[in-house]
Tab-separated table of C-alpha atoms and ligand atoms in Angstrom:
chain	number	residue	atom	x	y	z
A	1	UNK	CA	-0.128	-18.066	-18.125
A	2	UNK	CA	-2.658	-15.088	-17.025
A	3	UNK	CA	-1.402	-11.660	-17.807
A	4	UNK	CA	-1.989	-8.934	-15.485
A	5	UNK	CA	-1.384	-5.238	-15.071
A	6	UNK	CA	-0.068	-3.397	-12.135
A	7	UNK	CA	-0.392	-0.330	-11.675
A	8	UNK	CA	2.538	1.707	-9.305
A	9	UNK	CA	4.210	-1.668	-9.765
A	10	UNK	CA	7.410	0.138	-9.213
A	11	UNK	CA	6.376	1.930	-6.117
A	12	UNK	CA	6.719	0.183	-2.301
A	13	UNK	CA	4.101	-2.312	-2.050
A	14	UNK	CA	3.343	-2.688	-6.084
A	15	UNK	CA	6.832	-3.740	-6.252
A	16	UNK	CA	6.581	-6.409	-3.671
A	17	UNK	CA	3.592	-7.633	-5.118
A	18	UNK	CA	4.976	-7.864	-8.756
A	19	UNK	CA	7.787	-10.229	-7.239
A	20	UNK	CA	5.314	-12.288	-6.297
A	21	UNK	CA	3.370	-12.752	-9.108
A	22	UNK	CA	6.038	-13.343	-11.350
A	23	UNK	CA	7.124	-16.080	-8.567
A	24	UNK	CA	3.402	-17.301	-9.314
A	25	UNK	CA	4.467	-17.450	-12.747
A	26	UNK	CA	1.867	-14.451	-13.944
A	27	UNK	CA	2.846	-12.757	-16.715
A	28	UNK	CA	3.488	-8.699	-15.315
A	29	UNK	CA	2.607	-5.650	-17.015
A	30	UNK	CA	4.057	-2.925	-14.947
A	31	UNK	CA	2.462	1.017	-15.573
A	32	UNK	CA	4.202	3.743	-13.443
A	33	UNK	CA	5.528	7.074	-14.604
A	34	UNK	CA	7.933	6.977	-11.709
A	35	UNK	CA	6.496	10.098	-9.761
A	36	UNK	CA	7.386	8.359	-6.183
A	37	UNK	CA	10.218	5.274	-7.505
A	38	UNK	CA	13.217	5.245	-9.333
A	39	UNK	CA	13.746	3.030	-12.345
A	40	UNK	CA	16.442	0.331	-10.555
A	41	UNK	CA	13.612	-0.838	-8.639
A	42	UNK	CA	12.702	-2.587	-11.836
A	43	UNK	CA	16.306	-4.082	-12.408
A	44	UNK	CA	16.271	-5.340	-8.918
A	45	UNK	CA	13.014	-6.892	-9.250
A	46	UNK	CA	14.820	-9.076	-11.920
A	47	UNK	CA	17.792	-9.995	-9.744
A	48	UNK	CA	15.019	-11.207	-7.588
A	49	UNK	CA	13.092	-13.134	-9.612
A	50	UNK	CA	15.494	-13.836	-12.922
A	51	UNK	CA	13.148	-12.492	-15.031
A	52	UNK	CA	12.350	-8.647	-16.228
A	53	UNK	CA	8.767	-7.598	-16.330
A	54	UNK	CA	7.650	-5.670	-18.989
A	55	UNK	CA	7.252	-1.926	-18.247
A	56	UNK	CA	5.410	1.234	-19.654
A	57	UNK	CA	6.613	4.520	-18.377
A	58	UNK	CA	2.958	5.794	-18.987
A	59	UNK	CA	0.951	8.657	-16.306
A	60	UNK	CA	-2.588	7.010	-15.925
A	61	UNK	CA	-4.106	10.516	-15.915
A	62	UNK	CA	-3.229	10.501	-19.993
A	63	UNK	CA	-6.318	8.516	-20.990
A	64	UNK	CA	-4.867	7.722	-24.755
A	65	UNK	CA	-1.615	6.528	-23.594
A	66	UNK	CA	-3.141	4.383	-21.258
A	67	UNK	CA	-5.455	2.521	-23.360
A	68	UNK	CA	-2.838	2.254	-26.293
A	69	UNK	CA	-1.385	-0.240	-23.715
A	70	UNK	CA	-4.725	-1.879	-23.385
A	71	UNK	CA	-4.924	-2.031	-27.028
A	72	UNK	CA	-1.473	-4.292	-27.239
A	73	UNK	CA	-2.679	-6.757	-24.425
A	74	UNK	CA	-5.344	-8.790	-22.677
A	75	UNK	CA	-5.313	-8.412	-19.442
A	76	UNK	CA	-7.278	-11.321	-17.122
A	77	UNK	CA	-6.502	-8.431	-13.874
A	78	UNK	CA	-5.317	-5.203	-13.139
A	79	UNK	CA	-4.061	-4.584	-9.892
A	80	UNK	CA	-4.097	-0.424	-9.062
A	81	UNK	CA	-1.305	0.947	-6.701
A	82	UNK	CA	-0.735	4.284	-8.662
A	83	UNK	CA	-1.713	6.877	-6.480
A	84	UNK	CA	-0.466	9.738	-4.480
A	85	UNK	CA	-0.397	9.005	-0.941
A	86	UNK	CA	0.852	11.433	1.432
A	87	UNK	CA	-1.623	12.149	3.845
A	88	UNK	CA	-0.285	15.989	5.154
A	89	UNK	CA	0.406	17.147	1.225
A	90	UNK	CA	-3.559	15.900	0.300
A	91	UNK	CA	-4.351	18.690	3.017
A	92	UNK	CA	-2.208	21.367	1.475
A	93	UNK	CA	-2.549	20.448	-2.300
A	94	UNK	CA	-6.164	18.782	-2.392
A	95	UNK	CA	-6.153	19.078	-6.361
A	96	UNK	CA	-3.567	17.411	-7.112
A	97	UNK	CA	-4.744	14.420	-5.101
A	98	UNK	CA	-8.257	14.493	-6.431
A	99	UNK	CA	-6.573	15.230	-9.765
A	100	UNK	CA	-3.894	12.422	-9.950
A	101	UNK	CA	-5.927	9.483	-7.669
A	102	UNK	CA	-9.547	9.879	-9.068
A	103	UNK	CA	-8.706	10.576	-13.017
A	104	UNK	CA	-6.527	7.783	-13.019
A	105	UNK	CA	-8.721	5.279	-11.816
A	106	UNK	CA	-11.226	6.481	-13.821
A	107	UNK	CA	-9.605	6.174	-16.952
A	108	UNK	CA	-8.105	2.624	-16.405
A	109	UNK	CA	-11.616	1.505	-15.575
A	110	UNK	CA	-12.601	3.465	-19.226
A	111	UNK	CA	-10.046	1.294	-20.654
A	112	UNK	CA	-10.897	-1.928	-18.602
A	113	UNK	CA	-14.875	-1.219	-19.697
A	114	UNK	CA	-13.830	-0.912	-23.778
A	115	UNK	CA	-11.798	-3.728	-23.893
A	116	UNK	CA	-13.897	-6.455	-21.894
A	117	UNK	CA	-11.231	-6.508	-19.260
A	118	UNK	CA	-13.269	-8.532	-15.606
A	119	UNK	CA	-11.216	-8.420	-12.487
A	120	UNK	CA	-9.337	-5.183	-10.533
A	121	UNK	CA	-8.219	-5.319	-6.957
A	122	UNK	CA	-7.697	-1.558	-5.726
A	123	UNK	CA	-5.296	-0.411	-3.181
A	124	UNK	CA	-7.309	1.124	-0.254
A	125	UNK	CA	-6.619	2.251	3.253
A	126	UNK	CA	-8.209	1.859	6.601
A	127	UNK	CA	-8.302	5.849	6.579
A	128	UNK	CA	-12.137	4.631	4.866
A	129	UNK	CA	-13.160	4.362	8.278
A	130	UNK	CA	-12.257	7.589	9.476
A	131	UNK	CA	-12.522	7.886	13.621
A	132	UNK	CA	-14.197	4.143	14.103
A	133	UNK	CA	-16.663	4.164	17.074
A	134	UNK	CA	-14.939	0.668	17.927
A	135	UNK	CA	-12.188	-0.827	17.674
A	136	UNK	CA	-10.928	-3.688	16.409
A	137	UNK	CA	-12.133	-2.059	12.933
A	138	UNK	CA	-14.111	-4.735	10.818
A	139	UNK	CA	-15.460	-4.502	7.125
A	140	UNK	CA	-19.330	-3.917	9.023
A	141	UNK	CA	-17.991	-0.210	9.993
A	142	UNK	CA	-19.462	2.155	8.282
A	143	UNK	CA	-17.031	4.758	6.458
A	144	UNK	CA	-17.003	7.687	8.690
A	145	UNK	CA	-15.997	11.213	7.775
A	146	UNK	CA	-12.676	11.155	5.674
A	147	UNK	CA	-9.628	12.389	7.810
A	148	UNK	CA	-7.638	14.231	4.868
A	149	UNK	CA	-8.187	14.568	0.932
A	150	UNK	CA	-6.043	11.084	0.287
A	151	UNK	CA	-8.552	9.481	2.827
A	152	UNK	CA	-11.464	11.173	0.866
A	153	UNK	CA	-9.957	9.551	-2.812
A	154	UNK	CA	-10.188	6.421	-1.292
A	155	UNK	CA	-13.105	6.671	0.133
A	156	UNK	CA	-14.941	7.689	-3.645
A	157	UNK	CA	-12.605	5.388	-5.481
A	158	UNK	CA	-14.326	2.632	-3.570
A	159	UNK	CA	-17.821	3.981	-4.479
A	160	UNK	CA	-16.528	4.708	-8.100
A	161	UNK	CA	-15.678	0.943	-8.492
A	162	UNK	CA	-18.961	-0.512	-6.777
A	163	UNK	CA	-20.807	1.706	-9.243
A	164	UNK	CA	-18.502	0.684	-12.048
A	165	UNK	CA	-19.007	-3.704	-10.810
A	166	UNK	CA	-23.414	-2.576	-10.501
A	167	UNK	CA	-23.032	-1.352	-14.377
A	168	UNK	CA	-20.777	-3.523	-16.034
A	169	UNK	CA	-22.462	-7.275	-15.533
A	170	UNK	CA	-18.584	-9.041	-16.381
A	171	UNK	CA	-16.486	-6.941	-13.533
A	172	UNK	CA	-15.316	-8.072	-10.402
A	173	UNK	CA	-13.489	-6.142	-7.631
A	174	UNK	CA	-12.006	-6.189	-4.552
A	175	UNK	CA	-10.861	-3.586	-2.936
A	176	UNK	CA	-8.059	-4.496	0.155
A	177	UNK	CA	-8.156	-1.943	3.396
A	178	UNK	CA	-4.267	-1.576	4.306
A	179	UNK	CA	-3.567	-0.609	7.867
A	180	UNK	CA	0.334	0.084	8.082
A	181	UNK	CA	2.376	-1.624	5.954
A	182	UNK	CA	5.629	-2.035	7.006
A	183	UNK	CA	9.476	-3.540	6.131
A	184	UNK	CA	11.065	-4.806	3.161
A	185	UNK	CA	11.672	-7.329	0.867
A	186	UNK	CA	13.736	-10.271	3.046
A	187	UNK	CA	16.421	-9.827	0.177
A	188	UNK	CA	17.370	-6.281	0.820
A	189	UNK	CA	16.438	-5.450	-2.737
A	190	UNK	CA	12.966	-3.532	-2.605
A	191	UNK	CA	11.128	-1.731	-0.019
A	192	UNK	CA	10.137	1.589	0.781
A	193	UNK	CA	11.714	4.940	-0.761
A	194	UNK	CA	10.878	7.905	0.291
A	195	UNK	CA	11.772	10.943	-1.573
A	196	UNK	CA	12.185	13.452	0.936
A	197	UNK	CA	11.770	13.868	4.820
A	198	UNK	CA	9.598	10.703	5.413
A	199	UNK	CA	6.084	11.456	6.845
A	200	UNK	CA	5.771	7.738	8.291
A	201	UNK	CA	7.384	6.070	11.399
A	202	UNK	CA	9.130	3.454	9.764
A	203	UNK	CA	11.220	5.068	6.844
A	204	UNK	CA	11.738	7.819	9.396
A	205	UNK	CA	13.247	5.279	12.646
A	206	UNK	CA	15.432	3.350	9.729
A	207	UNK	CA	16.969	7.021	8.328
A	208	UNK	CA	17.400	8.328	12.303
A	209	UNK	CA	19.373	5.065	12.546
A	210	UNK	CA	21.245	5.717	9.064
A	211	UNK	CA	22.533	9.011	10.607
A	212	UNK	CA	19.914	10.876	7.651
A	213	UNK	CA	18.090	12.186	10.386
A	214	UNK	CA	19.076	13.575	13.812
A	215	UNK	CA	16.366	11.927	16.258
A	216	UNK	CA	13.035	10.391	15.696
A	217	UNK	CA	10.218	12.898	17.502
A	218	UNK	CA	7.572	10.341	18.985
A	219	UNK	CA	4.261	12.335	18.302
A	220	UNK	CA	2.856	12.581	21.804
A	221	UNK	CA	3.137	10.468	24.793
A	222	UNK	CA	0.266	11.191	26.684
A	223	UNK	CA	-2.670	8.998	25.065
A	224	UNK	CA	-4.891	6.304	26.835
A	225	UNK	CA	-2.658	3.541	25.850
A	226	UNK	CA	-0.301	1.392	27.562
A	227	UNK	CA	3.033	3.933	27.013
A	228	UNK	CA	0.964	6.642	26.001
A	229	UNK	CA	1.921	6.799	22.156
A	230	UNK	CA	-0.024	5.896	19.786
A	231	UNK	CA	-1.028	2.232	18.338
A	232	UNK	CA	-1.279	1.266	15.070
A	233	UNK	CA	-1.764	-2.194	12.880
A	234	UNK	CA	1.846	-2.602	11.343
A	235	UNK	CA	1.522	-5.297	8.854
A	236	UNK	CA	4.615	-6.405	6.913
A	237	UNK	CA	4.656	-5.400	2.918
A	238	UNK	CA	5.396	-9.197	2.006
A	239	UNK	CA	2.142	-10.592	3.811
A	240	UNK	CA	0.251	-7.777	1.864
A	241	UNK	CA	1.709	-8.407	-1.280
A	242	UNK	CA	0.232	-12.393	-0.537
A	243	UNK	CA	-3.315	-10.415	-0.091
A	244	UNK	CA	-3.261	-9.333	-3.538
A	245	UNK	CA	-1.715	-12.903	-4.927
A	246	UNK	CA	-4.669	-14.593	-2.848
A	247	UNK	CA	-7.669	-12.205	-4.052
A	248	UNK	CA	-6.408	-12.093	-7.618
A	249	UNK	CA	-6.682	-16.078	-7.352
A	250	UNK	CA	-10.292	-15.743	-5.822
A	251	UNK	CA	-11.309	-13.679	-8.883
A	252	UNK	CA	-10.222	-15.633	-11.849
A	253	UNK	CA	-11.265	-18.897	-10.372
A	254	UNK	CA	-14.541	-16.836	-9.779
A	255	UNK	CA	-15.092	-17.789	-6.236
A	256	UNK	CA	-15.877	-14.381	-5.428
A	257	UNK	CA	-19.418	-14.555	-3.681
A	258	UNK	CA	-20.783	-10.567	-4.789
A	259	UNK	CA	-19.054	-8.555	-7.335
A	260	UNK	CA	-17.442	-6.138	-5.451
A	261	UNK	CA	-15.708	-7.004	-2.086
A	262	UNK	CA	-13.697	-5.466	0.355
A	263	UNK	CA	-11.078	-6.806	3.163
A	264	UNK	CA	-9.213	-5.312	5.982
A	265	UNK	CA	-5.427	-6.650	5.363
A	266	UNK	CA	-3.590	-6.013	8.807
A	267	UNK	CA	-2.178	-8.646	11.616
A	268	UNK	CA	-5.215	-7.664	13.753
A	269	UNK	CA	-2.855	-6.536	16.579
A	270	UNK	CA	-2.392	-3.540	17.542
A	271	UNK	CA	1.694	-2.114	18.658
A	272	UNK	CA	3.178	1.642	20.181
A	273	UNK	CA	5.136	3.695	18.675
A	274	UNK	CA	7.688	3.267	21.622
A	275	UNK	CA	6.711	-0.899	20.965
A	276	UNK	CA	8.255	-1.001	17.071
A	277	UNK	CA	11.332	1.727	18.468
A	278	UNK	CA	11.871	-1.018	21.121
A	279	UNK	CA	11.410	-4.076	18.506
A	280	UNK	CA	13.930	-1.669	16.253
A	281	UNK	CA	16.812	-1.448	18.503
A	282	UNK	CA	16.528	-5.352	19.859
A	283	UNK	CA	16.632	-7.283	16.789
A	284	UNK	CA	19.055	-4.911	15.489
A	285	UNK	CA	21.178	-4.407	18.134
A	286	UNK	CA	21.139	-0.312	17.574
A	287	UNK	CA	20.489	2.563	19.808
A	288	UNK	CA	17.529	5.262	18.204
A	289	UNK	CA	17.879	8.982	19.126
A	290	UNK	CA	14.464	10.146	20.215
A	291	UNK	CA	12.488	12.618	21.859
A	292	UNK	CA	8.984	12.751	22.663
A	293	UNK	CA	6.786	15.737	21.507
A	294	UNK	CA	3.169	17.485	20.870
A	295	UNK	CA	1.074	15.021	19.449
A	296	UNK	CA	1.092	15.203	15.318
A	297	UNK	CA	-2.405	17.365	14.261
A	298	UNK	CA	-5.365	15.306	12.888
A	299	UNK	CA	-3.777	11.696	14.345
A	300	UNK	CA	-5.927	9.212	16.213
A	301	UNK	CA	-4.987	7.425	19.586
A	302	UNK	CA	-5.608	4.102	18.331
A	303	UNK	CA	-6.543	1.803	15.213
A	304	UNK	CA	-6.147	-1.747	14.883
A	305	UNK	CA	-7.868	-4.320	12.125
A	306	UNK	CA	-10.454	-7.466	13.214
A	307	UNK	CA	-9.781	-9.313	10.407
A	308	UNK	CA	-11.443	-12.285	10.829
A	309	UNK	CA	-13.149	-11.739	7.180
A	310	UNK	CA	-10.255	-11.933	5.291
A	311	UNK	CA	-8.530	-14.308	7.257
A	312	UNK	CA	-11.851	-16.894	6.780
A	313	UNK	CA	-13.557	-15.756	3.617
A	314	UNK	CA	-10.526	-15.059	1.582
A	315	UNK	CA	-8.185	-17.499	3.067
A	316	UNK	CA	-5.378	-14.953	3.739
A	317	UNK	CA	-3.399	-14.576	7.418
A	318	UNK	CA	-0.564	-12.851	7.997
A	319	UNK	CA	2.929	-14.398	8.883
A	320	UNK	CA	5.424	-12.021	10.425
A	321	UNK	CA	5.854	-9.965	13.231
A	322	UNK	CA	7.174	-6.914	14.388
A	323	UNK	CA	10.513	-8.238	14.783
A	324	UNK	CA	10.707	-9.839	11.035
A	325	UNK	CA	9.423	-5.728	10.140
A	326	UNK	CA	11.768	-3.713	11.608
A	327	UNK	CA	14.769	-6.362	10.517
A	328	UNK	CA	13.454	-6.103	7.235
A	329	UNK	CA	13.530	-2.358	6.842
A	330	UNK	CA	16.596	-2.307	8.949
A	331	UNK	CA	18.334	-4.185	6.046
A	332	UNK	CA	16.749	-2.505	3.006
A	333	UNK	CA	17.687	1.178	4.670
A	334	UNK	CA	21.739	0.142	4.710
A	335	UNK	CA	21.367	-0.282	0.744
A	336	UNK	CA	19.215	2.540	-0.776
A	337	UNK	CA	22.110	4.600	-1.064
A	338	UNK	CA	23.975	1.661	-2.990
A	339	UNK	CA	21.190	1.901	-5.500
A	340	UNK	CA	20.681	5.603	-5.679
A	341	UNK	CA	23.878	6.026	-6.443
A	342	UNK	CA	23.772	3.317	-9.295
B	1	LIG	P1	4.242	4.355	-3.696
B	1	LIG	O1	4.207	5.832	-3.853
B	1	LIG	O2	5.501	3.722	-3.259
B	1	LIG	O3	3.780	3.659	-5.063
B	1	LIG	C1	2.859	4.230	-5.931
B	1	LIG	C2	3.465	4.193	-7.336
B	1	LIG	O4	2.508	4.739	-8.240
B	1	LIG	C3	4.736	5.023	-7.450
B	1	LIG	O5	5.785	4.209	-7.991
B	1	LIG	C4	4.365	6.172	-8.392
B	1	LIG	O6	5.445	6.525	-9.221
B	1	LIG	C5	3.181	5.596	-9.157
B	1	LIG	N1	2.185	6.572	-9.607
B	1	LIG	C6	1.537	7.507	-8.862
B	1	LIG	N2	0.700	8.207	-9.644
B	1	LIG	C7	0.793	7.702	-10.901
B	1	LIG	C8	0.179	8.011	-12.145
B	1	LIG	N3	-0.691	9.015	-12.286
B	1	LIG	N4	0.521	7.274	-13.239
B	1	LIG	C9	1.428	6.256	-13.144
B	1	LIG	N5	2.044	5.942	-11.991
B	1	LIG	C10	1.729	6.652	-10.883
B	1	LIG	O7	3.041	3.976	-2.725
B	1	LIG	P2	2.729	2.605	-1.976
B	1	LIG	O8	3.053	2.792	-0.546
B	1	LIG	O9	3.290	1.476	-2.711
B	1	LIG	O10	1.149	2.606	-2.101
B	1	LIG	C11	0.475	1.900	-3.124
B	1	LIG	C12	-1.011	2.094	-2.952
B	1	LIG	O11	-1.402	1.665	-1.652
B	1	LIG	C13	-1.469	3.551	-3.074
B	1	LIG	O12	-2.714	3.561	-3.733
B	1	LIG	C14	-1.630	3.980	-1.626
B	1	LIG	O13	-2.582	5.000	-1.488
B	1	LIG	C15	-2.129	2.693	-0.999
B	1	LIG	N6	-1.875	2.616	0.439
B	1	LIG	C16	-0.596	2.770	0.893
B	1	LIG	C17	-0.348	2.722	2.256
B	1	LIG	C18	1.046	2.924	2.796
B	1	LIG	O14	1.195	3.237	3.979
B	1	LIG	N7	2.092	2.754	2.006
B	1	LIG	C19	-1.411	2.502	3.158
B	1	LIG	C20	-2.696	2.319	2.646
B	1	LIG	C21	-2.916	2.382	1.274
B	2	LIG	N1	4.965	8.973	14.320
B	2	LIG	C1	5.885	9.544	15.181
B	2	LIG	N2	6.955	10.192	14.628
B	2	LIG	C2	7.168	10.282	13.293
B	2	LIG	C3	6.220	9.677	12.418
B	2	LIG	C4	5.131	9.042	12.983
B	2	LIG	O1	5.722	9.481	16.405
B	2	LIG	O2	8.149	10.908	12.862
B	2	LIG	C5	3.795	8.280	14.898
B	2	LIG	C6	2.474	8.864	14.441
B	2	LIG	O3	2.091	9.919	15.283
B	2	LIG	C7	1.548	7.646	14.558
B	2	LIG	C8	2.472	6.459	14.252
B	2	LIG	O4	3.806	6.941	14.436
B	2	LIG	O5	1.087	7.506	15.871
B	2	LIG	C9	2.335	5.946	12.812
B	2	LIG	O6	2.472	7.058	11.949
B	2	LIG	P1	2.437	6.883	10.360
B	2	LIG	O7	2.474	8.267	9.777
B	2	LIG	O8	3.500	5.931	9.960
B	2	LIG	O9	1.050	6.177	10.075
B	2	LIG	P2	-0.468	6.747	10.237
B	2	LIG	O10	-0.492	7.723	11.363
B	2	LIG	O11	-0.802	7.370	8.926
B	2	LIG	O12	-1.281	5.541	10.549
């Protein structure tokens, strides 16, 4: 049984991934000092999957209490999700982002480097690319400049762990480009919690529907697409958490052809913001509040994936659609305040 680390495992998509490896029967490791998640994400992960992953209440920016946790296992892979990740806050609070998102990364690759640990798979973001020049976006576009601080962290965290594979002859990477993940767990147990007024579409439709919020504002309606909002490359959290099972399989049976690689994990298609409000209220037979206004500051028109690279080099393709998504979220929404409440 390979053990593995994850990072943020508590957080959205860490936690959907953890599921799945234990479901792979891989021994989980879970490191997240519960800055964005609450602690019954980790009890419901065991009704899930009957079994209770181990769990270290640890902040990777504390370099000794990190590697004491090193220092009590070997771990074949670490998978890093612990980050900060609100785009509009990076702007207003740059520090902490740089702060919080590069220290921790470079400590757990400290601790990955003194204890002889090979494999990591890193959480990164499309927001690498910056404005593409074309679109679909593939893995030949060059990184253009960074939109926001977050975009920036990813943008050296990438470079940090290239460096890190070109020094260390035994480590592998991959780092996987999200576009938007989306939905929930198909159980209702897991999915996305924001703490707060959600910056996003999704948490923010499913909390308009929950009466949390009075009406969803659809950030302009006058861009060069079909409706005139904007389109984006939703791609559901459980085909994303198979992204990570699939590359963490390509790096301990060492089929990886370079030591660091990088793939673009979306469904390749690109969907309006009046396209998932419309997919919203049909397969969930609900009415949205809305209202159109300005345009949101700093957003682009469009951005959608090619991902014919990941799809044929690292065998992974995404399975749902923008129906399964908004069901999904529909029906993890109706029970967060179940488990908030306890
Ligand atoms: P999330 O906030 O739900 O999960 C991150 C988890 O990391 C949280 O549980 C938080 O408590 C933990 N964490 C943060 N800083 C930590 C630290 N210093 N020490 C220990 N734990 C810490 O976020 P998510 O949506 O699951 O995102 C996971 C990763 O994917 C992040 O790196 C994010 O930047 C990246 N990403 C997310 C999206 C998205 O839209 N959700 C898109 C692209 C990339
Ligand atoms: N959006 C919106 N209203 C909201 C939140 C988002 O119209 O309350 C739009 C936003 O302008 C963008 C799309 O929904 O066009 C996706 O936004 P999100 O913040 O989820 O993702 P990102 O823009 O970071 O890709």
């Amino acid at each position: 049984m390979k053990d593995i680390l994850v990072t943020g495992g508590l957080g959205y998509i860490g936690s959907h991934t953890v599921v799945q490896l234990i479901e792979k029967n891989y021994n989980v490791t879970i490191v997240d000092n519960l800055s964005n998640s609450k602690i019954f994400i980790l009890d419901n992960i065991e009704k899930i999957t009957g079994k209770r992953p181990h769990y270290f209440n640890i902040d990777l920016t504390d370099y000794n209490k990190i590697n004491s946790c090193f220092s009590k296992n070997k771990f074949d892979g670490v998978i890093h999700f612990a980050a900060l990740k609100s785009v509009s806050e990076s702007v207003n609070h740059p520090d902490k982002y740089y702060h919080n998102n590069l220290n921790s990364l470079l400590n757990l690759l400290r601790c990955m480097k003194e204890n002889d640990i090979k494999n990591i798979i890193f959480s990164s973001s499309c927001t690498v690319y910056g404005q593409p020049d074309k679109l679909p976006v593939s893995e030949k576009s060059p990184f253009k400049e960074a939109e926001s601080p977050y975009a920036r962290t990813k943008q050296m965290s990438e470079n940090i762990i290239e460096d890190f594979t070109n020094s260390i002859s035994y480590l592998s990477a991959i780092s996987l480009r999200y576009f938007n993940p989306v939905g929930a767990h198909h159980s209702g147990l897991i999915g996305e919690l924001p703490l707060g007024t959600p910056d996003n579409l999704v948490p923010y439709i499913t909390q308009t529907a929950a009466g949390i919020r009075q009406e969803l504002k659809i950030f302009g309606d006058d861009y060069n697409t079909h409706d005139g909002t904007a389109i984006r490359d939703y791609i559901h959290v459980e085909d994303l958490a198979e992204a990570h099972i699939t590359a963490l399989q390509r790096m301990i049976e060492n089929k990886m052809k370079s030591k660091y690689e990088y793939y673009n994990i979306g469904t390749g298609v690109g969907y309006s913001v009046l396209d998932v409000v419309k997919s919203f209220e049909n397969v969930n037979k609900l009415k949205l509040n809305y209202s159109f206004s300005e345009r949101r500051s700093g957003d682009i028109e469009k951005m959608f994936s090619d991902c014919t690279i990941s799809n044929k080099k690292l065998g992974w393709n995404s399975k749902n659609g923008l129906d399964e998504m908004m069901s999904s979220a529909w029906k993890w929404e109706k029970n967060i305040s179940k488990f908030l409440k306890g």
